[in-house]
PDB file of N, CA and C in Angstrom:
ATOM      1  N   UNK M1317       0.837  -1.177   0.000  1.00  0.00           N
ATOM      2  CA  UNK M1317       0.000   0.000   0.000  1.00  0.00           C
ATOM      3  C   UNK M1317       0.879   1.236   0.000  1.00  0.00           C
ATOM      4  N   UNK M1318       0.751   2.317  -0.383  1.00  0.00           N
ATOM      5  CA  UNK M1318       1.147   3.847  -0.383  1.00  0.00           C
ATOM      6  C   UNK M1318       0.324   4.638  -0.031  1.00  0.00           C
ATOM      7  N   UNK M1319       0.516   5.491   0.668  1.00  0.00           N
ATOM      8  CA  UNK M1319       0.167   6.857   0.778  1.00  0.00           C
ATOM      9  C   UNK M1319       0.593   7.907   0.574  1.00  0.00           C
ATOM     10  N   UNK M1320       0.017   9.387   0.685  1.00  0.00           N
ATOM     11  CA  UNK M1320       0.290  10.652   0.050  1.00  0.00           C
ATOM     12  C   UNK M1320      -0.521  11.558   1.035  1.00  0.00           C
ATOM     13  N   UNK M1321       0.024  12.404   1.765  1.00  0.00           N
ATOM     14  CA  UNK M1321      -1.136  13.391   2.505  1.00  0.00           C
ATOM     15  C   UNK M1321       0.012  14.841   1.755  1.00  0.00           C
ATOM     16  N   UNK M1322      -0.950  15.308   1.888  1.00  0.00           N
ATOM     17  CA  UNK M1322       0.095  16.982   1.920  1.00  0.00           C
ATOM     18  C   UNK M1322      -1.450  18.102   1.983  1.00  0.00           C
ATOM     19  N   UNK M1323      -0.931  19.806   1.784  1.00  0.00           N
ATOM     20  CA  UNK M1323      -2.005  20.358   2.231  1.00  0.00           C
ATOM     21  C   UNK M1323      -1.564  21.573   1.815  1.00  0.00           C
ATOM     22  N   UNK M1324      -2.241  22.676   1.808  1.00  0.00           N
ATOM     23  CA  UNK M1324      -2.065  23.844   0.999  1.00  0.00           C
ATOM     24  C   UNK M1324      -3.076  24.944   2.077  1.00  0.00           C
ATOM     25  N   UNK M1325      -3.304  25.699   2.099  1.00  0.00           N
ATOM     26  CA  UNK M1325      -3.886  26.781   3.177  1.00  0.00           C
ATOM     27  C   UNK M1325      -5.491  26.579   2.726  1.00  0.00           C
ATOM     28  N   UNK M1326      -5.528  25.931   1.392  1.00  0.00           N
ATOM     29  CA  UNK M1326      -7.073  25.839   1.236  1.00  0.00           C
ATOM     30  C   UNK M1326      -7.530  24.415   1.758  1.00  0.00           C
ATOM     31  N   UNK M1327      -6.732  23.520   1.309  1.00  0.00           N
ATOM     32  CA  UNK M1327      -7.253  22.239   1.456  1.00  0.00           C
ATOM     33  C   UNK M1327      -5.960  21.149   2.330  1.00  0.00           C
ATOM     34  N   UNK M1328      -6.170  20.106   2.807  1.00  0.00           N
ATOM     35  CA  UNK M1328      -5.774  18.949   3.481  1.00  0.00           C
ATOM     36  C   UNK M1328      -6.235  17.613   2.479  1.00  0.00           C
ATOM     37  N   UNK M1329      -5.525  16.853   1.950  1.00  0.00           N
ATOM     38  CA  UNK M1329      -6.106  15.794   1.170  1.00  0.00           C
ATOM     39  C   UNK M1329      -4.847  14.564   1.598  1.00  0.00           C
ATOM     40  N   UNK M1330      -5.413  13.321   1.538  1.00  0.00           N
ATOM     41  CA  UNK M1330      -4.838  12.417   1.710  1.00  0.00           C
ATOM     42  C   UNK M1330      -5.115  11.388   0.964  1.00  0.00           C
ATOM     43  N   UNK M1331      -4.561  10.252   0.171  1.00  0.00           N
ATOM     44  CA  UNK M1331      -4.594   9.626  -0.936  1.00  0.00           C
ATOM     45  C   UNK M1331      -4.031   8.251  -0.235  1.00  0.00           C
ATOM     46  N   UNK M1332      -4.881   6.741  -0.178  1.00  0.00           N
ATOM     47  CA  UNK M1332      -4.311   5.544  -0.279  1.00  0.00           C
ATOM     48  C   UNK M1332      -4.525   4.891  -1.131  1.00  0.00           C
ATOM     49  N   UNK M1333      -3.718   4.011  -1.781  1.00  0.00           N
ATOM     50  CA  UNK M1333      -3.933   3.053  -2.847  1.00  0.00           C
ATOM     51  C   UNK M1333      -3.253   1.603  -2.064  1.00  0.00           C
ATOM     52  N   UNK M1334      -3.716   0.617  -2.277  1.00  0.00           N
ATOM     53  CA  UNK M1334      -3.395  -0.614  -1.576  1.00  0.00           C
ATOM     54  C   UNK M1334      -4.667  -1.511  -2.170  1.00  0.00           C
ATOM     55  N   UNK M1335      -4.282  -3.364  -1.848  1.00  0.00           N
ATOM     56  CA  UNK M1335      -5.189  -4.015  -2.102  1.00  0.00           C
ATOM     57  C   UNK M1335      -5.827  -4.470  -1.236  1.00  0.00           C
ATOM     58  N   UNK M1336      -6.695  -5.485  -1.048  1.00  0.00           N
ATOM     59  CA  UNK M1336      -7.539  -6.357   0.281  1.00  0.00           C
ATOM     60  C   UNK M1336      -6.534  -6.915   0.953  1.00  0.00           C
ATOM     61  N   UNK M1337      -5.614  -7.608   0.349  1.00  0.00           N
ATOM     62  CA  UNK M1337      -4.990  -8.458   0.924  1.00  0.00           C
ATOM     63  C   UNK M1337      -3.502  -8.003   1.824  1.00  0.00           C
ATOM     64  N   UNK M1338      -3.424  -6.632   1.616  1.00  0.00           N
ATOM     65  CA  UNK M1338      -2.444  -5.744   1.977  1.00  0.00           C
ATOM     66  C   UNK M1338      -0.580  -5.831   1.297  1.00  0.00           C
ATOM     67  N   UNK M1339      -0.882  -6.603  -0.156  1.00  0.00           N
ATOM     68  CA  UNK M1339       0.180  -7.430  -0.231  1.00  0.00           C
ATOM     69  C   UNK M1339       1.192  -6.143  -1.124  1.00  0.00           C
ATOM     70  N   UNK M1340       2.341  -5.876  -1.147  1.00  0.00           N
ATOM     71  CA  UNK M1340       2.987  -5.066  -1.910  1.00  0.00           C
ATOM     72  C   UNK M1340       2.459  -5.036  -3.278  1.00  0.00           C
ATOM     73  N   UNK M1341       2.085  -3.407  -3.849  1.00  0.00           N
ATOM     74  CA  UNK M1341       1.936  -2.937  -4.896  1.00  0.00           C
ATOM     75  C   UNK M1341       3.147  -2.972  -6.021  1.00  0.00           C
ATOM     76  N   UNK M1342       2.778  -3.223  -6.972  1.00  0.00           N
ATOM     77  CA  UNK M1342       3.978  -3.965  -8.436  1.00  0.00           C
ATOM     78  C   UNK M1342       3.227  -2.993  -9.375  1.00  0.00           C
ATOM     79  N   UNK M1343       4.489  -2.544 -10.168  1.00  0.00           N
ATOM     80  CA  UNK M1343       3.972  -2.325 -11.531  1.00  0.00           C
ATOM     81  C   UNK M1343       4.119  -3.268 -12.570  1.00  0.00           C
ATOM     82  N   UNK M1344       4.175  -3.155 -14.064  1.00  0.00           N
ATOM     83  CA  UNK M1344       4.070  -4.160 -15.048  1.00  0.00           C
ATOM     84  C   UNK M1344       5.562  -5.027 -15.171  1.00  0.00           C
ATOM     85  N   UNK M1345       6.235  -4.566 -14.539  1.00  0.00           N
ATOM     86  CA  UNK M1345       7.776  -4.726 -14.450  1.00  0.00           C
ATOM     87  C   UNK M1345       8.477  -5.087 -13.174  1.00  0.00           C
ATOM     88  N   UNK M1346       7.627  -5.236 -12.600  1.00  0.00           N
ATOM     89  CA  UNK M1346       7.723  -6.067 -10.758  1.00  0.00           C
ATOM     90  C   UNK M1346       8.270  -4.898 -10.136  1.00  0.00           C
ATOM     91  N   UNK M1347       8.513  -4.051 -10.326  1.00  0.00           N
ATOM     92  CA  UNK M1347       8.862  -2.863  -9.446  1.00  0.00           C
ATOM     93  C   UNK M1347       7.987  -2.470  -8.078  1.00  0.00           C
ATOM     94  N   UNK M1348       8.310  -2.871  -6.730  1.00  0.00           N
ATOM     95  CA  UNK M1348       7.488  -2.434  -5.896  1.00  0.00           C
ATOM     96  C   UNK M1348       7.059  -0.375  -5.900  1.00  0.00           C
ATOM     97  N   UNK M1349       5.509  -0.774  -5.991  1.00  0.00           N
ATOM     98  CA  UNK M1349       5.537   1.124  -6.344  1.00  0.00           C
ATOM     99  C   UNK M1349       5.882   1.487  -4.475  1.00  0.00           C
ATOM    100  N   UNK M1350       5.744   3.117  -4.593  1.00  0.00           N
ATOM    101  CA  UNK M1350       6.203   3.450  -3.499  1.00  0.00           C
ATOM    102  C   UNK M1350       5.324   4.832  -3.440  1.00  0.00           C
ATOM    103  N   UNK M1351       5.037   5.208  -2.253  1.00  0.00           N
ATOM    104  CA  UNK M1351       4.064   6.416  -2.037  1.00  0.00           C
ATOM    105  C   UNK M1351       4.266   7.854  -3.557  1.00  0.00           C
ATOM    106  N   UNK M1352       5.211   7.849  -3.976  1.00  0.00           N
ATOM    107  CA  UNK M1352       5.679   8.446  -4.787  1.00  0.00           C
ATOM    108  C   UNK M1352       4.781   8.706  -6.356  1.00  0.00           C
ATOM    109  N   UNK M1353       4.948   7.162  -6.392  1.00  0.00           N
ATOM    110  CA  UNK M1353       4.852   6.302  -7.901  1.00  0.00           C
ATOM    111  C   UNK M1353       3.284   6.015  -8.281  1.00  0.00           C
ATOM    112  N   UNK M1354       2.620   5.813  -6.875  1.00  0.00           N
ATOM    113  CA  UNK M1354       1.275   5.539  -7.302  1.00  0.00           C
ATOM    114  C   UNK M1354       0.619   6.484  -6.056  1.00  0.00           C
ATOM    115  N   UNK M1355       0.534   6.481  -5.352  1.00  0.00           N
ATOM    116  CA  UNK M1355      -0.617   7.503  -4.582  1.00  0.00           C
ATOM    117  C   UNK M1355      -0.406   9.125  -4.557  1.00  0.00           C
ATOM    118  N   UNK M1356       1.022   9.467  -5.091  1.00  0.00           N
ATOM    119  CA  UNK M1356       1.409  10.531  -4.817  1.00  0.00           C
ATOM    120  C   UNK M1356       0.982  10.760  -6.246  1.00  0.00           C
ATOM    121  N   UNK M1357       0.774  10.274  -7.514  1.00  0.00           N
ATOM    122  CA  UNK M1357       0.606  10.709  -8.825  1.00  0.00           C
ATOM    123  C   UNK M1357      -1.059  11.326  -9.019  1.00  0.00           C
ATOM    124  N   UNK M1358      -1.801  10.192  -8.307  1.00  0.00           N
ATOM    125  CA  UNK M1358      -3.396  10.374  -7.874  1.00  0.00           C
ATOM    126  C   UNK M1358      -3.910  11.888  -7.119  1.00  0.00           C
ATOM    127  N   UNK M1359      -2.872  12.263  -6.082  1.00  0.00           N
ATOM    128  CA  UNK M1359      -2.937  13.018  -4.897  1.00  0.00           C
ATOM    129  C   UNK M1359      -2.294  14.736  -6.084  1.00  0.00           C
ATOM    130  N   UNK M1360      -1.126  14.903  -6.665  1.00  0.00           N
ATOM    131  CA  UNK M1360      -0.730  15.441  -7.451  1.00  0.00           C
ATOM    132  C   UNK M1360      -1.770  15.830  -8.629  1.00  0.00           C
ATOM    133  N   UNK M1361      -2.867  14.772  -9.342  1.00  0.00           N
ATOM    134  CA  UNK M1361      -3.258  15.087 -10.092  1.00  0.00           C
ATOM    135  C   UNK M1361      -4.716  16.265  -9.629  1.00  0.00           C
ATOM    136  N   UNK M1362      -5.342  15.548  -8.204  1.00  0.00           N
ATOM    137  CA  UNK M1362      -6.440  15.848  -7.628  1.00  0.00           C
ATOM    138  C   UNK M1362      -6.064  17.291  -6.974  1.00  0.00           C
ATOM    139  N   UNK M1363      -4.885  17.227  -6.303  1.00  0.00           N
ATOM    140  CA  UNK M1363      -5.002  18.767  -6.158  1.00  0.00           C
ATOM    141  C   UNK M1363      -4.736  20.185  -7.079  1.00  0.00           C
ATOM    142  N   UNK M1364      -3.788  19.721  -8.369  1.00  0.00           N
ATOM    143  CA  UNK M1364      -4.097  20.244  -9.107  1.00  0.00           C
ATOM    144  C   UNK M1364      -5.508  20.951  -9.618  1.00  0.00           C
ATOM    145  N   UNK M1365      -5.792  19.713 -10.004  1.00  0.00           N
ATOM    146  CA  UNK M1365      -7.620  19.832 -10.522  1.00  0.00           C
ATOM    147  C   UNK M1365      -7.694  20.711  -9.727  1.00  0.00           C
ATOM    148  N   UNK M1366      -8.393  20.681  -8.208  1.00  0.00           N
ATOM    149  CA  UNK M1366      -8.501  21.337  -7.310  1.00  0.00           C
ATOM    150  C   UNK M1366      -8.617  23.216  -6.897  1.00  0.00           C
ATOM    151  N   UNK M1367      -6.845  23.026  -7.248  1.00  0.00           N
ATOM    152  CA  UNK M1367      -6.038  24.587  -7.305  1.00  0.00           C
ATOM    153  C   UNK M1367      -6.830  25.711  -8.141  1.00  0.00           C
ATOM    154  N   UNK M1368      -6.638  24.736  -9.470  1.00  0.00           N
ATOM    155  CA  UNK M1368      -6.989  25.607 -10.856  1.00  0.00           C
ATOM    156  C   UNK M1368      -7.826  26.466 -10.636  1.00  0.00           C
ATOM    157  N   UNK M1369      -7.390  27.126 -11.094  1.00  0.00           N
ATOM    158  CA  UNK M1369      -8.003  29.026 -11.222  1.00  0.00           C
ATOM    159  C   UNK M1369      -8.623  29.354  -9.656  1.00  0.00           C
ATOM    160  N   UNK M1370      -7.873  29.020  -9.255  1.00  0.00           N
ATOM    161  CA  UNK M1370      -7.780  29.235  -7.143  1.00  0.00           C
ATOM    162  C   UNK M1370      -6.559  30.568  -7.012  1.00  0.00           C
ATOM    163  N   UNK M1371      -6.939  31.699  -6.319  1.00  0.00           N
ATOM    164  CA  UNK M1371      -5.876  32.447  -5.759  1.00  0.00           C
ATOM    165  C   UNK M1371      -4.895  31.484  -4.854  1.00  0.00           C
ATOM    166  N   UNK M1372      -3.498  32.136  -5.291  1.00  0.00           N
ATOM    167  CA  UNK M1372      -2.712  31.735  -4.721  1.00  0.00           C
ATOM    168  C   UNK M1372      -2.670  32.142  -2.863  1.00  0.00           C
ATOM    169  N   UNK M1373      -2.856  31.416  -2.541  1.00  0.00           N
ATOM    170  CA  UNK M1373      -3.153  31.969  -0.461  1.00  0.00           C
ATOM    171  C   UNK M1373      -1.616  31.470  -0.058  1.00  0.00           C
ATOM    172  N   UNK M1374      -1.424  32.371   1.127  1.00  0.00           N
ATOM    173  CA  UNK M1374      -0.216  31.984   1.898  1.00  0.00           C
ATOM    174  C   UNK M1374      -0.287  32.066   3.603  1.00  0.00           C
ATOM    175  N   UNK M1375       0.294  30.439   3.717  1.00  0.00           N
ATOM    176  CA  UNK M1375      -0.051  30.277   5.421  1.00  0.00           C
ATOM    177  C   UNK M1375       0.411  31.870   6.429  1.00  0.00           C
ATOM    178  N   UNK M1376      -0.505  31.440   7.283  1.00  0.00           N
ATOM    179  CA  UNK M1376      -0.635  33.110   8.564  1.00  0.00           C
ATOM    180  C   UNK M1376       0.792  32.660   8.911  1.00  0.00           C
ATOM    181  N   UNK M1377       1.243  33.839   9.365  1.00  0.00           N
ATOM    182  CA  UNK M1377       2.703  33.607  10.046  1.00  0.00           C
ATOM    183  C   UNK M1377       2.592  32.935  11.251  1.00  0.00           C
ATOM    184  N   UNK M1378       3.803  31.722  11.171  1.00  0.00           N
ATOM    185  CA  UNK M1378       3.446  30.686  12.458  1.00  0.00           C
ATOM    186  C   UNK M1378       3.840  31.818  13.920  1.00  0.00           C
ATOM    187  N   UNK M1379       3.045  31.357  15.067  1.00  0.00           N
ATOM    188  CA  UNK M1379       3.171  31.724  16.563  1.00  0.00           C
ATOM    189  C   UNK M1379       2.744  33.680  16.422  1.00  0.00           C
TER     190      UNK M1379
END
């Protein structure tokens, strides 16, 4: 399984991909994927979508 969280001042999103059986994710080439390769591509595409034609916001200054 992989995961992907990350977050932007508008939104918080988190992304898993994994099977029932919890068994390591492969691509067509036996490559174990890695949070990167497959949940982070899903998570990347969705917040994009997301963003688009969104003002750019910037976090409040911490403390």
């Amino acid at each position: 399984m992989t995961w992907m969280v990350g977050y932007t001042p508008q939104i918080s999103t988190a992304v898993w991909v994994g099977s029932n059986d919890n068994s390591a994710l492969k691509d067509s080439g036996g490559t174990v994927l890695t949070g990167k390769s497959a949940a982070g591509k899903a998570w990347q595409t969705f917040m994009n979508d997301y963003l688009k034609d969104k003002p750019v916001e910037q976090f409040p200054p911490w403390g």
